[in-house]
Coordinates of C-alpha atoms in Angstrom, one line a residue:
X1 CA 128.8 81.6 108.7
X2 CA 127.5 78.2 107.5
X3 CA 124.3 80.5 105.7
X4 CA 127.2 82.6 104.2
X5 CA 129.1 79.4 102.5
X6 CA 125.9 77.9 101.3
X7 CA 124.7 81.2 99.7
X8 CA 128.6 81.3 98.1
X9 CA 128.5 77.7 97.0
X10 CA 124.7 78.6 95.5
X11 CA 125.8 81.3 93.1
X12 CA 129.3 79.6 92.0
X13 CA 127.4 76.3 91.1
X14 CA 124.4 78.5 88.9
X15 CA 126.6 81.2 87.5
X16 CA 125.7 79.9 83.9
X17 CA 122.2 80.2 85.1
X18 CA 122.4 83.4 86.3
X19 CA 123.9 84.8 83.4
X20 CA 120.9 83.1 81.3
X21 CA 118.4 84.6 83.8
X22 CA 120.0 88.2 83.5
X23 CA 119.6 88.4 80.2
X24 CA 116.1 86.5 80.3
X25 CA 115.3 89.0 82.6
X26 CA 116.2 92.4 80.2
X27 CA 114.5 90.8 77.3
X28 CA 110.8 90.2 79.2
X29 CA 111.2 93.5 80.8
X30 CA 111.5 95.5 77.5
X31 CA 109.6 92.7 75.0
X32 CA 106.0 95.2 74.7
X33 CA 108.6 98.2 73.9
X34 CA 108.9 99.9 70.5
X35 CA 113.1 100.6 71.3
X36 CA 113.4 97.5 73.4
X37 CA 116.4 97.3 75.0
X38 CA 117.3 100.8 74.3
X39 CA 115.4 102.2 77.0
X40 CA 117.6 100.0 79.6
X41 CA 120.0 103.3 78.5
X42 CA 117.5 106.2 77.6
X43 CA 116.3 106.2 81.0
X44 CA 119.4 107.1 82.8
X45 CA 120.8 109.3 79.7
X46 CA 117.4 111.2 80.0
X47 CA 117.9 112.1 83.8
X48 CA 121.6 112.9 83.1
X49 CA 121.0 115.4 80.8
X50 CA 118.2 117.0 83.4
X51 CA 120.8 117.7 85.3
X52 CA 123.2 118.6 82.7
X53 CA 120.6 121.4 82.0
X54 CA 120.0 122.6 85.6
X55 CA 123.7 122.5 86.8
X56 CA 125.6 123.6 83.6
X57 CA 123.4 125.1 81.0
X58 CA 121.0 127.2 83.5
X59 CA 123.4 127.9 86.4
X60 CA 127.0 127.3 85.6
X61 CA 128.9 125.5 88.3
X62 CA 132.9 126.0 89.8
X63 CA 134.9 123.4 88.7
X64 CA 135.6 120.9 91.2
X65 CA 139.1 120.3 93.2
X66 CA 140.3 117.0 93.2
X67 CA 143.8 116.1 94.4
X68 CA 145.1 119.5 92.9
X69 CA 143.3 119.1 89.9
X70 CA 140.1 121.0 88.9
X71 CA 137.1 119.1 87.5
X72 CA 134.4 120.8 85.6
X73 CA 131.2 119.7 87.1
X74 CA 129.6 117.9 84.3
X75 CA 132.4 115.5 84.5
X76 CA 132.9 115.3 88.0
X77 CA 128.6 114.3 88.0
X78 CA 128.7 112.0 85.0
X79 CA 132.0 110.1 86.9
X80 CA 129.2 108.8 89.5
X81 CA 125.6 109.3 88.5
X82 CA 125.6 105.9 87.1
X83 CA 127.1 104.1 89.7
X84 CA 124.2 105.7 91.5
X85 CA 121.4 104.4 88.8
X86 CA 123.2 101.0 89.0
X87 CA 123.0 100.8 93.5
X88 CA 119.5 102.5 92.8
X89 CA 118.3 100.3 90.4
X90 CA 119.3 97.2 91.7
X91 CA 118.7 97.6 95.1
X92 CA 114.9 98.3 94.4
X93 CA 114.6 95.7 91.7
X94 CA 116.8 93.1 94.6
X95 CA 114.0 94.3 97.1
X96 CA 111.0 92.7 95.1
X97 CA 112.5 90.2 93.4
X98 CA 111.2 87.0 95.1
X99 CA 108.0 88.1 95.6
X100 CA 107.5 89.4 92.5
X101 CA 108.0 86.1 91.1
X102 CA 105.4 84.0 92.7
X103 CA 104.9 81.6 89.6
X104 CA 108.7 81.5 89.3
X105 CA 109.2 80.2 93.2
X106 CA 105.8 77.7 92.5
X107 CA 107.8 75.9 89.3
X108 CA 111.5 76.7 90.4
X109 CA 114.3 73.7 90.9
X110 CA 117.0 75.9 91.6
X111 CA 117.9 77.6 94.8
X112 CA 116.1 81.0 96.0
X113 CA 118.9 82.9 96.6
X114 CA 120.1 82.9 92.5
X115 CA 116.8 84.8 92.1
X116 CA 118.2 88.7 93.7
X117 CA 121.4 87.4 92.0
X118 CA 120.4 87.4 88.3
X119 CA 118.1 90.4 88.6
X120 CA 120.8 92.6 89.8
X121 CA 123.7 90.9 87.3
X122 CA 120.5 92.2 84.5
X123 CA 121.1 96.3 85.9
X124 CA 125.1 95.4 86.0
X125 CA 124.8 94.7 82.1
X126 CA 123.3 98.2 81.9
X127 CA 126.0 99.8 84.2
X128 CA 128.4 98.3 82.1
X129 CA 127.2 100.2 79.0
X130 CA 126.9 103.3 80.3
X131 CA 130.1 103.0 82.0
X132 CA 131.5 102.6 78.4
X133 CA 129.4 105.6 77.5
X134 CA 130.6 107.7 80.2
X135 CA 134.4 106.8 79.7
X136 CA 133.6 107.9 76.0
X137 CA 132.3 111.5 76.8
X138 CA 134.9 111.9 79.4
X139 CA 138.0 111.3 77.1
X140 CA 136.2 113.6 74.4
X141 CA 136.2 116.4 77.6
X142 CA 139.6 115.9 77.9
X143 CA 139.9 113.1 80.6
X144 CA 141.7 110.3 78.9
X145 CA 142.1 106.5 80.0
X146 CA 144.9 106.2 82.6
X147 CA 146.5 103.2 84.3
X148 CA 143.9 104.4 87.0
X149 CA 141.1 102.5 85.2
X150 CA 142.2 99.3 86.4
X151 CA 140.3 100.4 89.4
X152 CA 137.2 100.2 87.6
X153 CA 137.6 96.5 87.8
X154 CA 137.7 96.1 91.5
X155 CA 134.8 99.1 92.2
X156 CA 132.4 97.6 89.8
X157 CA 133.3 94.2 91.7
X158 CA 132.5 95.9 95.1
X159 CA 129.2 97.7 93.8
X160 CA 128.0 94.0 93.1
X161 CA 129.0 92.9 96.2
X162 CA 127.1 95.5 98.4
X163 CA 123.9 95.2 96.6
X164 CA 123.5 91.9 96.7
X165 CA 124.1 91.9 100.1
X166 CA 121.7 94.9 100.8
X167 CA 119.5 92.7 98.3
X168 CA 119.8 89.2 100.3
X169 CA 118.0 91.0 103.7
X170 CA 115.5 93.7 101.7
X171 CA 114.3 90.6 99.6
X172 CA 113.5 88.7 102.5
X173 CA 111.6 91.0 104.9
X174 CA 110.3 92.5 101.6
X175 CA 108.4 89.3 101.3
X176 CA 107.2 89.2 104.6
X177 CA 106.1 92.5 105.2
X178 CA 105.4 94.2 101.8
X179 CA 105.7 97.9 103.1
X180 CA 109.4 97.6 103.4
X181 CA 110.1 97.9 99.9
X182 CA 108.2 101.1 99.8
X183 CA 110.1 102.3 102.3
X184 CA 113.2 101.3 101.0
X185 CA 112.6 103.2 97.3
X186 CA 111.7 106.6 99.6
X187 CA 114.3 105.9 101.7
X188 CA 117.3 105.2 98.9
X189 CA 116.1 108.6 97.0
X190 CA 117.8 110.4 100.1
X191 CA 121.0 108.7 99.1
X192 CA 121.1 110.7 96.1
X193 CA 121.9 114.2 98.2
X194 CA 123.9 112.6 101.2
X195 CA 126.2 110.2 98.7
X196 CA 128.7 113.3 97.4
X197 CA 126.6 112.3 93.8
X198 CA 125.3 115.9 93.5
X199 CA 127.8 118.2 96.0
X200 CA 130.7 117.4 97.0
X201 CA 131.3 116.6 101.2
X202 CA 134.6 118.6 101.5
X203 CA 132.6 121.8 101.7
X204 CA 130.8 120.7 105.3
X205 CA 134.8 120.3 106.5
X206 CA 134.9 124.1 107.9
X207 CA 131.6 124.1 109.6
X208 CA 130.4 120.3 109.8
X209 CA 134.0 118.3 110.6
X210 CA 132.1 115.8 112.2
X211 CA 129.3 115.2 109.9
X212 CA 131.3 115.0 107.2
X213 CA 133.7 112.4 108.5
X214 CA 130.3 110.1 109.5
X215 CA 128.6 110.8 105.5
X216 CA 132.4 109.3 104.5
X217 CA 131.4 106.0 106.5
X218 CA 129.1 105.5 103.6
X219 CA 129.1 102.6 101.7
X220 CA 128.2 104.5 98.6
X221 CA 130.3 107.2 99.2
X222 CA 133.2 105.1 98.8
X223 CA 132.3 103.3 95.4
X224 CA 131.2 107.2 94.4
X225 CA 134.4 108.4 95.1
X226 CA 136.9 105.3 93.7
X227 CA 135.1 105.8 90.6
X228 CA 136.1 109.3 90.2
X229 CA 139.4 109.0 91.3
X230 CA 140.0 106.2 88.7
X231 CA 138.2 108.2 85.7
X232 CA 139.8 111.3 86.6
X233 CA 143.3 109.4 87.3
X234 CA 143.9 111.2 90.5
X235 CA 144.8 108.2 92.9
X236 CA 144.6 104.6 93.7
X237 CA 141.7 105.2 95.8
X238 CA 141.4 101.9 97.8
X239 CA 145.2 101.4 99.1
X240 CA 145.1 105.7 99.7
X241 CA 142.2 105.7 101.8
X242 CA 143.1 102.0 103.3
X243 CA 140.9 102.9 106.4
X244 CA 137.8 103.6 104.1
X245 CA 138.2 100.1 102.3
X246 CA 138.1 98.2 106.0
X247 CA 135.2 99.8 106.5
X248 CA 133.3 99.6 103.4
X249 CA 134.1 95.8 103.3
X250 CA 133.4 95.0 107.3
X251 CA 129.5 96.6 106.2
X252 CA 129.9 94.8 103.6
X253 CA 130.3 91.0 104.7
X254 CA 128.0 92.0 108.0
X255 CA 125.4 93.0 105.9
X256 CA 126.1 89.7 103.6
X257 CA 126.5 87.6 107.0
X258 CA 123.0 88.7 107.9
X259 CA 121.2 88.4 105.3
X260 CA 122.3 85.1 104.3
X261 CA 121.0 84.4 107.1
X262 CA 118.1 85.7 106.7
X263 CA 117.0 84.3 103.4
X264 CA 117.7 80.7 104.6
X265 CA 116.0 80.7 107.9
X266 CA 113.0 82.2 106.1
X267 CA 113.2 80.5 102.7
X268 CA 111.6 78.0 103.0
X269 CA 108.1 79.7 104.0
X270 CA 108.5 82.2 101.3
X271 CA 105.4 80.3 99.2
X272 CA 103.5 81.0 102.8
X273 CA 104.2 84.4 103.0
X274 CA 103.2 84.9 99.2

């Protein structure tokens, strides 16, 4: 607990240099680029419209059911895939960002555990945007801004939450033993089919009941699936499925819990290591 409170304290006292990081952190990345920033978004928007193609304009998918209320695919896809970029994204990026950074750590005078911190808040200002983008395409489809949308708010608040965590421990052993990161990035592409990003789980209930009620325990599956219900205005998601919240957040702080402590019983050898 005491690793916990010191990580906490750690991001609340840099915040402002987090924030200056973050965006430090999207201007180097793109600096040598012709559209700069704008492939932050054409990257995602690209990959979207791939599946746009194969799902919709080759094969034409059955709406989806949602609470009584059908879906048309497109929609029901767009409502998550960039959640899914964003977890994707900065999950790998959290993986290798200390020892990416070995001249960073040599010169650094703040603490280690800002560093996963502002490269995730840098995909979160990209999330943001296509969220925006999304909400945009949706409304034109016919899926207009509810009251639901406060929900948004607390998800994208929760999203943080677990990558960071999931960032705190890959960070660490990614430092110490460099294969784990390419595990992780092989491992995290299986996410994609098991999250409900692509199908949706309901349709293993007649034949899979028990499969499908262990893919809910998810973490992912739960941020997937408060973001649609809040686009789509269907329910308030987290006080509905109550029992699904408990759970995401329990993974949530255990996962935080250990890799705080992690990160600062091993911090201090990172220079070693790298």
């Amino acid at each position: 607990m005491k690793s916990a409170i010191t990580v906490i304290k750690e991001q609340i006292d840099h915040f402002y240099l987090i924030r200056r990081l973050s965006i430090y952190e999207i201007k180097s990345k793109n600096k040598n680029n012709y559209l700069g920033y704008l492939w932050e978004l054409l990257n995602p928007a690209i990959q979207i419209l791939i599946y746009w193609f194969v799902f919709t304009a080759l094969r034409d998918r059955d709406p989806i059911l949602m609470n009584g209320m059908k879906v048309d695919f497109f929609s029901w896809l767009l409502a998550a895939f960039f959640l899914w970029t964003f977890f994707y994204q900065g999950t790998i990026q959290g993986s290798k960002s200390i020892y990416s950074r070995l001249k960073m750590l040599s010169k650094m005078n703040f603490p280690m555990s800002i560093i996963p911190g502002f490269v995730i808040f840098s995909q979160f200002y990209v999330h943001i945007i296509m969220l925006v983008i999304s909400i945009f395409i949706l409304n034109f489809t016919g899926h207009f801004i509810s009251i639901y949308y406060i929900q948004l708010v607390y998800y994208a608040f929760a999203a943080f939450c677990l990558i960071f965590s999931l960032s705190l421990i890959t960070s660490t052993l990614s430092t110490i033993i460099r294969d784990i990161h390419m595990f992780l990035n092989a491992t995290l592409r299986m996410f994609l089919y098991v999250s409900g990003v692509l199908w949706p789980l309901s349709i293993l209930g007649n034949n899979f009941p028990k499969t499908m009620e262990v893919m809910k325990l998810n973490p992912l599956y739960y941020l997937i699936e408060g973001y649609r219900a809040a686009l789509f205005g269907t329910e308030w998601h987290f006080l509905v499925n109550w029992q699904y919240t408990i759970v995401f957040w329990t993974i949530t702080i255990v996962l935080f819990l250990l890799g705080s402590i992690l990160h600062i019983k091993f911090r201090r050898h990172f220079i070693d290591y790298l």
